[in-house]
PDB file of C-alpha atoms in Angstrom:
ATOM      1  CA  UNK A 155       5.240   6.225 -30.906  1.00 60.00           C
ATOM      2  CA  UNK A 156       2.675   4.973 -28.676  1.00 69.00           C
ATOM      3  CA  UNK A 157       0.805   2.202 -29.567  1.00 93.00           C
ATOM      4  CA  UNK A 158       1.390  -1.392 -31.385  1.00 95.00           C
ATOM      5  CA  UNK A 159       3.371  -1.141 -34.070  1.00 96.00           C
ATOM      6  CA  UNK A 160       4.629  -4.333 -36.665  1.00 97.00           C
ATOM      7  CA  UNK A 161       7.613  -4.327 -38.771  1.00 97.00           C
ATOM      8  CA  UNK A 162       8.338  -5.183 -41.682  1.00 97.00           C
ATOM      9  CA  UNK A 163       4.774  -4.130 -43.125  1.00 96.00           C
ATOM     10  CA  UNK A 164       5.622  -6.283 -46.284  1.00 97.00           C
ATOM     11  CA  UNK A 165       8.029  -8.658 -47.187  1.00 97.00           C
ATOM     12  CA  UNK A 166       8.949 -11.064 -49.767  1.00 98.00           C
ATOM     13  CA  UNK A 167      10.905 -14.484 -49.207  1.00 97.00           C
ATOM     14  CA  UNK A 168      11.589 -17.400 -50.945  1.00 97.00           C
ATOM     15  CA  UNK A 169      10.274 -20.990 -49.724  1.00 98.00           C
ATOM     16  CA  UNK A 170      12.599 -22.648 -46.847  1.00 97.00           C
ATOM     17  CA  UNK A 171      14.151 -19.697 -45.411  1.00 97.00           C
ATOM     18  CA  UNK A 172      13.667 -18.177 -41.935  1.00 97.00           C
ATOM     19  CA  UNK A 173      11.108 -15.238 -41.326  1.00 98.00           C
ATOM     20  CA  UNK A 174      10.614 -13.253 -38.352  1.00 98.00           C
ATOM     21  CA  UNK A 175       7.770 -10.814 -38.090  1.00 98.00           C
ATOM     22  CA  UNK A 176       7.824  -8.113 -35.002  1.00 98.00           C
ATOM     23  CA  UNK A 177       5.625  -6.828 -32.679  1.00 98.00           C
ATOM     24  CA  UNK A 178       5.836  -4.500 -30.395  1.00 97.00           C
ATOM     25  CA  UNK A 179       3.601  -2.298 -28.126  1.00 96.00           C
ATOM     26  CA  UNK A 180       4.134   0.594 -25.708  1.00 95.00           C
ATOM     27  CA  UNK A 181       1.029  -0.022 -23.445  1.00 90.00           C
ATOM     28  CA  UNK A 182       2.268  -2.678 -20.686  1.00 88.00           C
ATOM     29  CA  UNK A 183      -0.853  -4.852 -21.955  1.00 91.00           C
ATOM     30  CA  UNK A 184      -0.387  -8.500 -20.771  1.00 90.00           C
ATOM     31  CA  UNK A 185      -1.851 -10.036 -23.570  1.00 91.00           C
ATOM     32  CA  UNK A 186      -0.700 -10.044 -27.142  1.00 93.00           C
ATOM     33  CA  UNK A 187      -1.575 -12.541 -29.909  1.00 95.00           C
ATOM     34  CA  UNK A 188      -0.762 -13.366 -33.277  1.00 97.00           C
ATOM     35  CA  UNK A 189      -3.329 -13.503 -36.381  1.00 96.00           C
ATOM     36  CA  UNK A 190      -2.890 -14.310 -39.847  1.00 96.00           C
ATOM     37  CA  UNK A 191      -5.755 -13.075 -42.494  1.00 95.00           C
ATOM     38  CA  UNK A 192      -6.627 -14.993 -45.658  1.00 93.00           C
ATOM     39  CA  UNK A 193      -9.398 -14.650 -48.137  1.00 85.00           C
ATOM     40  CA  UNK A 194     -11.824 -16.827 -47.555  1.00 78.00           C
ATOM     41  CA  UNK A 195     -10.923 -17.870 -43.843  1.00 82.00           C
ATOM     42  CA  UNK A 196     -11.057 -14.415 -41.904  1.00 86.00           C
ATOM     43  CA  UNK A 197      -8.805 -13.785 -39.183  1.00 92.00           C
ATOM     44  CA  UNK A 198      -7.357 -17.095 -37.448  1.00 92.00           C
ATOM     45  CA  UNK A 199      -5.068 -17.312 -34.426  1.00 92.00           C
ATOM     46  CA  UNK A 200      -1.593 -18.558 -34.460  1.00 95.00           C
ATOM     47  CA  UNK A 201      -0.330 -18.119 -31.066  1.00 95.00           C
ATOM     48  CA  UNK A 202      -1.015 -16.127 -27.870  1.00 93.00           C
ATOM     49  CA  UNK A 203       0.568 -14.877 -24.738  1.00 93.00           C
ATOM     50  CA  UNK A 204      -1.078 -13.932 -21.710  1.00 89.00           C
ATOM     51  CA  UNK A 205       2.131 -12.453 -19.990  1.00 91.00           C
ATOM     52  CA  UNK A 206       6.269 -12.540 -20.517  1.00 92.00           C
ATOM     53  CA  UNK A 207       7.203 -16.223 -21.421  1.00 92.00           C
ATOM     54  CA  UNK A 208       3.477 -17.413 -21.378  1.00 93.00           C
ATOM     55  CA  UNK A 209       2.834 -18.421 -24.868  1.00 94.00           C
ATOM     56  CA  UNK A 210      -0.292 -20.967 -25.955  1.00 92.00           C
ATOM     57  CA  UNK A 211      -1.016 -22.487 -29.633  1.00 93.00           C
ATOM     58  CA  UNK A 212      -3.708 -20.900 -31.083  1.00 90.00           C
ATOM     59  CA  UNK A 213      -5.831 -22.438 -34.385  1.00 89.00           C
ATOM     60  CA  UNK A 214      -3.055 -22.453 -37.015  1.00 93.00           C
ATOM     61  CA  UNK A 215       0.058 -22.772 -35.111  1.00 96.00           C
ATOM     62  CA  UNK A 216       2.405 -25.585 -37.284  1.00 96.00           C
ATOM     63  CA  UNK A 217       5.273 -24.000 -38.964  1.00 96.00           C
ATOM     64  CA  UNK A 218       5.506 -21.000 -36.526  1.00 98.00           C
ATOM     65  CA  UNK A 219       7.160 -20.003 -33.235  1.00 97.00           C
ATOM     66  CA  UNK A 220       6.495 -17.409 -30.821  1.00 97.00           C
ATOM     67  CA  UNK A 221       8.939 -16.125 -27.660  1.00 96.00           C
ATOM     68  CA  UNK A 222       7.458 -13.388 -24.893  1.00 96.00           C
ATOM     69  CA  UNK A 223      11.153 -12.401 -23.390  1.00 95.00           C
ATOM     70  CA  UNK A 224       9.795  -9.033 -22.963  1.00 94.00           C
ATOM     71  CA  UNK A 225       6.242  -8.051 -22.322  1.00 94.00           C
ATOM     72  CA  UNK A 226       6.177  -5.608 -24.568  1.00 96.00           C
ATOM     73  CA  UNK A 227       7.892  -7.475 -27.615  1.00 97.00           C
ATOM     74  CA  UNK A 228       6.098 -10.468 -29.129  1.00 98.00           C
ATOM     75  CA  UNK A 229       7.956 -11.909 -32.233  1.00 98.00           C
ATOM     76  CA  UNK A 230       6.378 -14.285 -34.570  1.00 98.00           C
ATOM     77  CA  UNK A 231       9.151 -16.370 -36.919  1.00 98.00           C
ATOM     78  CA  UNK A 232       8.493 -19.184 -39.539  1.00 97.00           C
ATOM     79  CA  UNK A 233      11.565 -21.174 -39.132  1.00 95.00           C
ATOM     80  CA  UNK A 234      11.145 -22.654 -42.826  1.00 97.00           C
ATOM     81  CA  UNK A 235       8.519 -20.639 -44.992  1.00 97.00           C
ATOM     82  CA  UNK A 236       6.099 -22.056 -47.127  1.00 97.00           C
ATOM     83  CA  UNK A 237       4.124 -21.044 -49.795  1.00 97.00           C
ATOM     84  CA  UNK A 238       1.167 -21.528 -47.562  1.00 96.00           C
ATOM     85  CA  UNK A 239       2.283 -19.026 -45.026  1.00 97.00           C
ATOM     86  CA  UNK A 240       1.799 -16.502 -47.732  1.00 97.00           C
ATOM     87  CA  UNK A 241      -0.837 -13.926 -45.839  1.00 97.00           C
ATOM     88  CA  UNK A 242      -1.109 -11.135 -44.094  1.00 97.00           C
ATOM     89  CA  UNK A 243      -0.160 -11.121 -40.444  1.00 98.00           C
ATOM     90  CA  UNK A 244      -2.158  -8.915 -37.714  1.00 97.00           C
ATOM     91  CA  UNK A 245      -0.197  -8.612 -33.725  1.00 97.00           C
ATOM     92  CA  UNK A 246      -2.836  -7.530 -31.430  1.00 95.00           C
ATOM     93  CA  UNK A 247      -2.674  -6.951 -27.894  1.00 93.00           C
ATOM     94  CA  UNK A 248      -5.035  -6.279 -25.043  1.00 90.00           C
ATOM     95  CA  UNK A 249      -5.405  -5.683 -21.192  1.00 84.00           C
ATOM     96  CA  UNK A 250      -5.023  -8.197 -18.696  1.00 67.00           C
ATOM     97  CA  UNK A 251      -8.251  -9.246 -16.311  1.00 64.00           C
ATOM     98  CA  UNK A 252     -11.798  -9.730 -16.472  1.00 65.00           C
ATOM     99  CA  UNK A 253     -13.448  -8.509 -20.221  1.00 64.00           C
ATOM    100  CA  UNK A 254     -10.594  -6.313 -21.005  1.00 64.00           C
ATOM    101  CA  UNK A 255      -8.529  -9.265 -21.989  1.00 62.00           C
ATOM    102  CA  UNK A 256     -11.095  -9.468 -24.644  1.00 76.00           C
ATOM    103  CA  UNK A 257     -10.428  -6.421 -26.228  1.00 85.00           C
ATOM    104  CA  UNK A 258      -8.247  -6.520 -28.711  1.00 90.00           C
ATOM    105  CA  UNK A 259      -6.275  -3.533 -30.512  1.00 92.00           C
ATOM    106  CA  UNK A 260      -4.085  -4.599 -33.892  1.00 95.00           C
ATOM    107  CA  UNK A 261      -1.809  -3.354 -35.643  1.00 96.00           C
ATOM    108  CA  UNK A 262      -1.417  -2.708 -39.063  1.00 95.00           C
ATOM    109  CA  UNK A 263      -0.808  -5.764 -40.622  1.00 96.00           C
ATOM    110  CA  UNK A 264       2.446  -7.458 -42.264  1.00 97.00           C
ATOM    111  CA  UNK A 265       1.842  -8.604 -45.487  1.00 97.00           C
ATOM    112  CA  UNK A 266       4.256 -11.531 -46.158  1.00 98.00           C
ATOM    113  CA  UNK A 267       4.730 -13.466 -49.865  1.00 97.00           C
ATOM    114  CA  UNK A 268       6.770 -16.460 -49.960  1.00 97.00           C
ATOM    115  CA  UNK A 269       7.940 -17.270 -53.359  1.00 96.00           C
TER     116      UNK A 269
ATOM    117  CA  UNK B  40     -12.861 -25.732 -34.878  1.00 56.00           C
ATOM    118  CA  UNK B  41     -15.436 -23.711 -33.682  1.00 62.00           C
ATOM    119  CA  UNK B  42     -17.125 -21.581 -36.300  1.00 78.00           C
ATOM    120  CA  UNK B  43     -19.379 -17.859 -36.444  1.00 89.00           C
ATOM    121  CA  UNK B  44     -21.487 -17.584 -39.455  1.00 94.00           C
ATOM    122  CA  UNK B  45     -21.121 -14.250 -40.487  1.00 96.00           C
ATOM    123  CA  UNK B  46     -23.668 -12.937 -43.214  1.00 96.00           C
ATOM    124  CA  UNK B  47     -24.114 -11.391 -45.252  1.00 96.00           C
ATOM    125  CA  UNK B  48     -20.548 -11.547 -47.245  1.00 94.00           C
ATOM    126  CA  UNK B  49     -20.566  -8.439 -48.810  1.00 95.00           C
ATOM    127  CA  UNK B  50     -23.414  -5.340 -49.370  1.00 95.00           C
ATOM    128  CA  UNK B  51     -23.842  -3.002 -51.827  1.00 96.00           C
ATOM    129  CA  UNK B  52     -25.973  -0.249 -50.446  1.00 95.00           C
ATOM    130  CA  UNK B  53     -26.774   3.148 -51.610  1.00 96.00           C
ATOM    131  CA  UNK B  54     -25.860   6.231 -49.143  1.00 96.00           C
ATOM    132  CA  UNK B  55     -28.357   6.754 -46.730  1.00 97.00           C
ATOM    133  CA  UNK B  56     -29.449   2.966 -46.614  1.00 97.00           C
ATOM    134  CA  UNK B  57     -29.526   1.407 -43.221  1.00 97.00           C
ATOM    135  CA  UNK B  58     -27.342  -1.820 -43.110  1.00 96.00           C
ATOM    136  CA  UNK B  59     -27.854  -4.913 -40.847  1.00 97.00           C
ATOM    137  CA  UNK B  60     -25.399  -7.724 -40.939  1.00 97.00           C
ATOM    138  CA  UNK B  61     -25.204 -11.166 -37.930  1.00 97.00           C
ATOM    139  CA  UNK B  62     -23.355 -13.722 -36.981  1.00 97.00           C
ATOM    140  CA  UNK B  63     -24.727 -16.609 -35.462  1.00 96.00           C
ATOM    141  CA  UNK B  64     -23.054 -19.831 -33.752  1.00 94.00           C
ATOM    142  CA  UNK B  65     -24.109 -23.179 -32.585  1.00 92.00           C
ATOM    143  CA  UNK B  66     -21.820 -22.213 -29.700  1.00 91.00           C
ATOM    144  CA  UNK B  67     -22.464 -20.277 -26.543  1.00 92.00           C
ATOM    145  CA  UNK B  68     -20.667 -16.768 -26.244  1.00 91.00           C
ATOM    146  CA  UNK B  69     -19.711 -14.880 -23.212  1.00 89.00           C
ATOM    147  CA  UNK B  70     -18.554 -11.894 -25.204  1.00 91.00           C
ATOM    148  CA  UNK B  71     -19.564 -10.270 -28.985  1.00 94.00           C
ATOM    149  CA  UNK B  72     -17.292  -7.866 -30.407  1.00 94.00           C
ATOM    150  CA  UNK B  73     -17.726  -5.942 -34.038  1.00 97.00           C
ATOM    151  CA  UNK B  74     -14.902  -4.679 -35.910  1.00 96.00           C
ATOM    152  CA  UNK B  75     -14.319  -2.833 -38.859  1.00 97.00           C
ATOM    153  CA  UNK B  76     -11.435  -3.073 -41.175  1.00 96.00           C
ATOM    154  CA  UNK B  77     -10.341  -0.877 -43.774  1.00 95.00           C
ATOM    155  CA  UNK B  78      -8.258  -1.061 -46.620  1.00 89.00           C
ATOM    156  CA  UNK B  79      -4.243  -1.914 -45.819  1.00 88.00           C
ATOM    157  CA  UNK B  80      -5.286  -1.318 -41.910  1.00 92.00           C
ATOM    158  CA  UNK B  81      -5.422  -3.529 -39.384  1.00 94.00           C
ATOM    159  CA  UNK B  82      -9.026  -4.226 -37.447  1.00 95.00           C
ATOM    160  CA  UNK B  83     -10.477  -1.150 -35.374  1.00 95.00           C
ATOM    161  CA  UNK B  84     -12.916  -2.157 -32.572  1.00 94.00           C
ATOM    162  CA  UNK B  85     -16.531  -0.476 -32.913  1.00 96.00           C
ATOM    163  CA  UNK B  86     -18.315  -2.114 -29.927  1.00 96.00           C
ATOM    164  CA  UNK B  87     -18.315  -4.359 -27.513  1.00 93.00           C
ATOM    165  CA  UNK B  88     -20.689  -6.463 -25.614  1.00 94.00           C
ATOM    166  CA  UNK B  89     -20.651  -8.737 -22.568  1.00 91.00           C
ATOM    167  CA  UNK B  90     -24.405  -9.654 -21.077  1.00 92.00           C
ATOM    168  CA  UNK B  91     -27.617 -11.190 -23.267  1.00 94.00           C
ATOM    169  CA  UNK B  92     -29.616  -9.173 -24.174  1.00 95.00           C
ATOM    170  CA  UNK B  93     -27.379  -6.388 -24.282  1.00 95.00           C
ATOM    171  CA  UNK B  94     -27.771  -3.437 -26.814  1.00 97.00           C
ATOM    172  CA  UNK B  95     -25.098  -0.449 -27.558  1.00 96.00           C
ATOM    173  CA  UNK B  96     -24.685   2.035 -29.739  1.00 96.00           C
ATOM    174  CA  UNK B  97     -21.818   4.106 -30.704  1.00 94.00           C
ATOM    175  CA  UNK B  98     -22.991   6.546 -33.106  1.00 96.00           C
ATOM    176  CA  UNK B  99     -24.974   5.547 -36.115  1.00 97.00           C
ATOM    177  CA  UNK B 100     -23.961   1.712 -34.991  1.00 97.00           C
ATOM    178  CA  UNK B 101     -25.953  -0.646 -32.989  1.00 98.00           C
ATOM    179  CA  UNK B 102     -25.042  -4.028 -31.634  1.00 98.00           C
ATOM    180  CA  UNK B 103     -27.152  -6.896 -29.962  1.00 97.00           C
ATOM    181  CA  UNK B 104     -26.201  -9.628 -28.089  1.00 96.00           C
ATOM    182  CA  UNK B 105     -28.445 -12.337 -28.621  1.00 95.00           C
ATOM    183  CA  UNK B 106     -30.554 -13.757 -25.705  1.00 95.00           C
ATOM    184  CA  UNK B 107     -29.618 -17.464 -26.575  1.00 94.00           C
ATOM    185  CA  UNK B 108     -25.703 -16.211 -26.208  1.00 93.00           C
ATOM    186  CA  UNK B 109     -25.545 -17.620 -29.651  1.00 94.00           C
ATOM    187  CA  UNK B 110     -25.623 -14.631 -31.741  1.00 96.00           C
ATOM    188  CA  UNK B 111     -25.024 -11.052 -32.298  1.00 97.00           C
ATOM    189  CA  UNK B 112     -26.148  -8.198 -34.787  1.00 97.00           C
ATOM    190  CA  UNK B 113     -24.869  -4.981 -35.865  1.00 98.00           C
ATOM    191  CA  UNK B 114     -26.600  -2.207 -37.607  1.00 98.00           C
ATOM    192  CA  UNK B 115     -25.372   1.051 -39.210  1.00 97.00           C
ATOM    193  CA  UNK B 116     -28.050   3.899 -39.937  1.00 97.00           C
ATOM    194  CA  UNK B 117     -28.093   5.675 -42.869  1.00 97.00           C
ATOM    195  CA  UNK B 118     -24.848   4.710 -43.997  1.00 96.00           C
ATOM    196  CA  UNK B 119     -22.084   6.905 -45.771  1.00 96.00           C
ATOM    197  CA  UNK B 120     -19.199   6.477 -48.083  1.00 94.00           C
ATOM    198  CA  UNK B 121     -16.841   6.570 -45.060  1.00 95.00           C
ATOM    199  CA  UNK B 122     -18.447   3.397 -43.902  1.00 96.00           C
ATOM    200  CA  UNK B 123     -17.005   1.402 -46.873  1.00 96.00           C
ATOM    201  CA  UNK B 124     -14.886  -1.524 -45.290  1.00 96.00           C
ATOM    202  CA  UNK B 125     -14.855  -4.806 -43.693  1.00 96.00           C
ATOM    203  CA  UNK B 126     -17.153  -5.726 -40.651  1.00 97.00           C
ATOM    204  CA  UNK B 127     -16.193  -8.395 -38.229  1.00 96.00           C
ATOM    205  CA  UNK B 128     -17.697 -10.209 -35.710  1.00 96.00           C
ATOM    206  CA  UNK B 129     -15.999 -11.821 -32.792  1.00 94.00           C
ATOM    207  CA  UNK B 130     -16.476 -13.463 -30.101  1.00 91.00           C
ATOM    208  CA  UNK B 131     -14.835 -15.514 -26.330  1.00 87.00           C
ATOM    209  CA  UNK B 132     -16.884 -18.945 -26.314  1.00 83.00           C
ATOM    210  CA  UNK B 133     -17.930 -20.173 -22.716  1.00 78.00           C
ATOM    211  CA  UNK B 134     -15.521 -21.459 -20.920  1.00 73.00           C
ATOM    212  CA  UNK B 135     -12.688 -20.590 -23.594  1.00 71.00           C
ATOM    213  CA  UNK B 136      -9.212 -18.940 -22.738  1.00 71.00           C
ATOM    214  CA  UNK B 137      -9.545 -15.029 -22.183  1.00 69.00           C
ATOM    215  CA  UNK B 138      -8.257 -13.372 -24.931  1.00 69.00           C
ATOM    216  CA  UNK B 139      -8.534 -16.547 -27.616  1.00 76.00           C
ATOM    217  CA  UNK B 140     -11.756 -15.048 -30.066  1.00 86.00           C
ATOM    218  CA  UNK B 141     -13.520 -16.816 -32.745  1.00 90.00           C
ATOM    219  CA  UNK B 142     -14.102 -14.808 -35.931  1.00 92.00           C
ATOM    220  CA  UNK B 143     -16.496 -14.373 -38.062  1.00 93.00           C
ATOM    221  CA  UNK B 144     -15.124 -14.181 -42.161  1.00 93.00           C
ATOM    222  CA  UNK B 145     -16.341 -10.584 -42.431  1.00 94.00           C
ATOM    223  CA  UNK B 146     -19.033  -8.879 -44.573  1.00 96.00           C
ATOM    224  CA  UNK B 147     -17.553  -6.337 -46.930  1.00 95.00           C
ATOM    225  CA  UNK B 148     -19.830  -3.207 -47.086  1.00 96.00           C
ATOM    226  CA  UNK B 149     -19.515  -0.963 -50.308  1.00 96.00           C
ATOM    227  CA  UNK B 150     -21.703   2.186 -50.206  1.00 94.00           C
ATOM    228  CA  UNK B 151     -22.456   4.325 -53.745  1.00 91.00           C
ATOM    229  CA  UNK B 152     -22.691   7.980 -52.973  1.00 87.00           C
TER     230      UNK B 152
END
């Protein structure tokens, strides 16, 4: 399917164990990034890449890590979940250059609850 | 970190009610996007602007950059039940990392047919 697609779209974990959230999108854009929405704070950034295995910390980055192997796969994994990290997480990716990098189409959202 | 103020919060309009919602920053913008979310979805974009002064529409929806850079504003003309959802603002400060936006907290519209 074309587009950006996440997987899982919810999941449920328990506090101290390993988490990866995927990404992936089927448009060659350079840029991808990783949000995470909470009441009360809106949409913040956790990491970006601006191309394969560029990656830069965003607002929120502690307790998460990012890899760009690929540059159409960006995975997002908390190595030790917390209860904090309870949210729902937003990929979004966008073209490279100029305003379009600006631009940015999500996906659907993975909602994650740590127990 | 660097903040939008994003108001109102949340709306309730009746159908047919013009809407007008802003976000507004001490900070100077090069770019002013508006999104809308809806339920269990991920953000869709609705417009985008990149000069002061600037004013698009797409549809029933207007948008404004600000002059000062600092702000933006979005309206929706008489406004349906399809319009229900979350608004966002964002925005690329100047001099900030293409790509990195600042957004606002959203203003949740709810419309009564």
């Amino acid at each position: 399917d074309a587009g950006i697609t996440q997987s899982p779209r919810y999941k449920i974990t328990e506090t101290g164990r390993q988490v990866t959230l995927m990404c992936h999108q089927t448009w060659s854009h350079s840029y991808m990034f990783w949000y995470r929405q909470d009441l009360g704070h809106g949409l913040r950034l956790i990491y970006y890449s601006a191309a394969a295995d560029i990656t830069d910390k965003g607002e929120v980055p502690d307790g998460y890590v990012v890899s760009r192997s690929k540059t159409e796969n960006f995975p997002l994994t908390l190595e030790s979940a917390t209860r904090s990290q309870t949210s729902v997480y937003f990929c979004a990716s966008s073209e490279g250059g100029g305003s379009g990098a600006n631009v940015l189409t999500f996906g659907a959202g993975s909602r994650l609850t740590v127990l | 970190g660097q903040q939008l103020n994003q108001s109102p919060q949340s709306m309730f309009i009746q159908e047919g009610e013009d809407v007008s919602m802003n976000c507004t920053s001490s900070s100077i913008f090069n770019t002013w996007l508006w999104y809308k979310q809806d339920p269990g979805e991920g953000p869709v974009l609705l417009i985008a602007l990149y000069k002061a002064g600037e004013l698009t529409s797409n549809g029933r929806l207007t948008a404004q950059f600000g002059t000062t850079r600092k702000d933006s504003f979005l309206n929706i003309s008489a406004s349906i039940p399809s319009d229900v959802g979350i608004y966002f603002c964002a925005g690329q400060l100047r001099g900030g990392s293409q790509g990195n936006l600042i957004f606002g907290k959203g203003t949740k519209l709810s419309v009564k047919p």
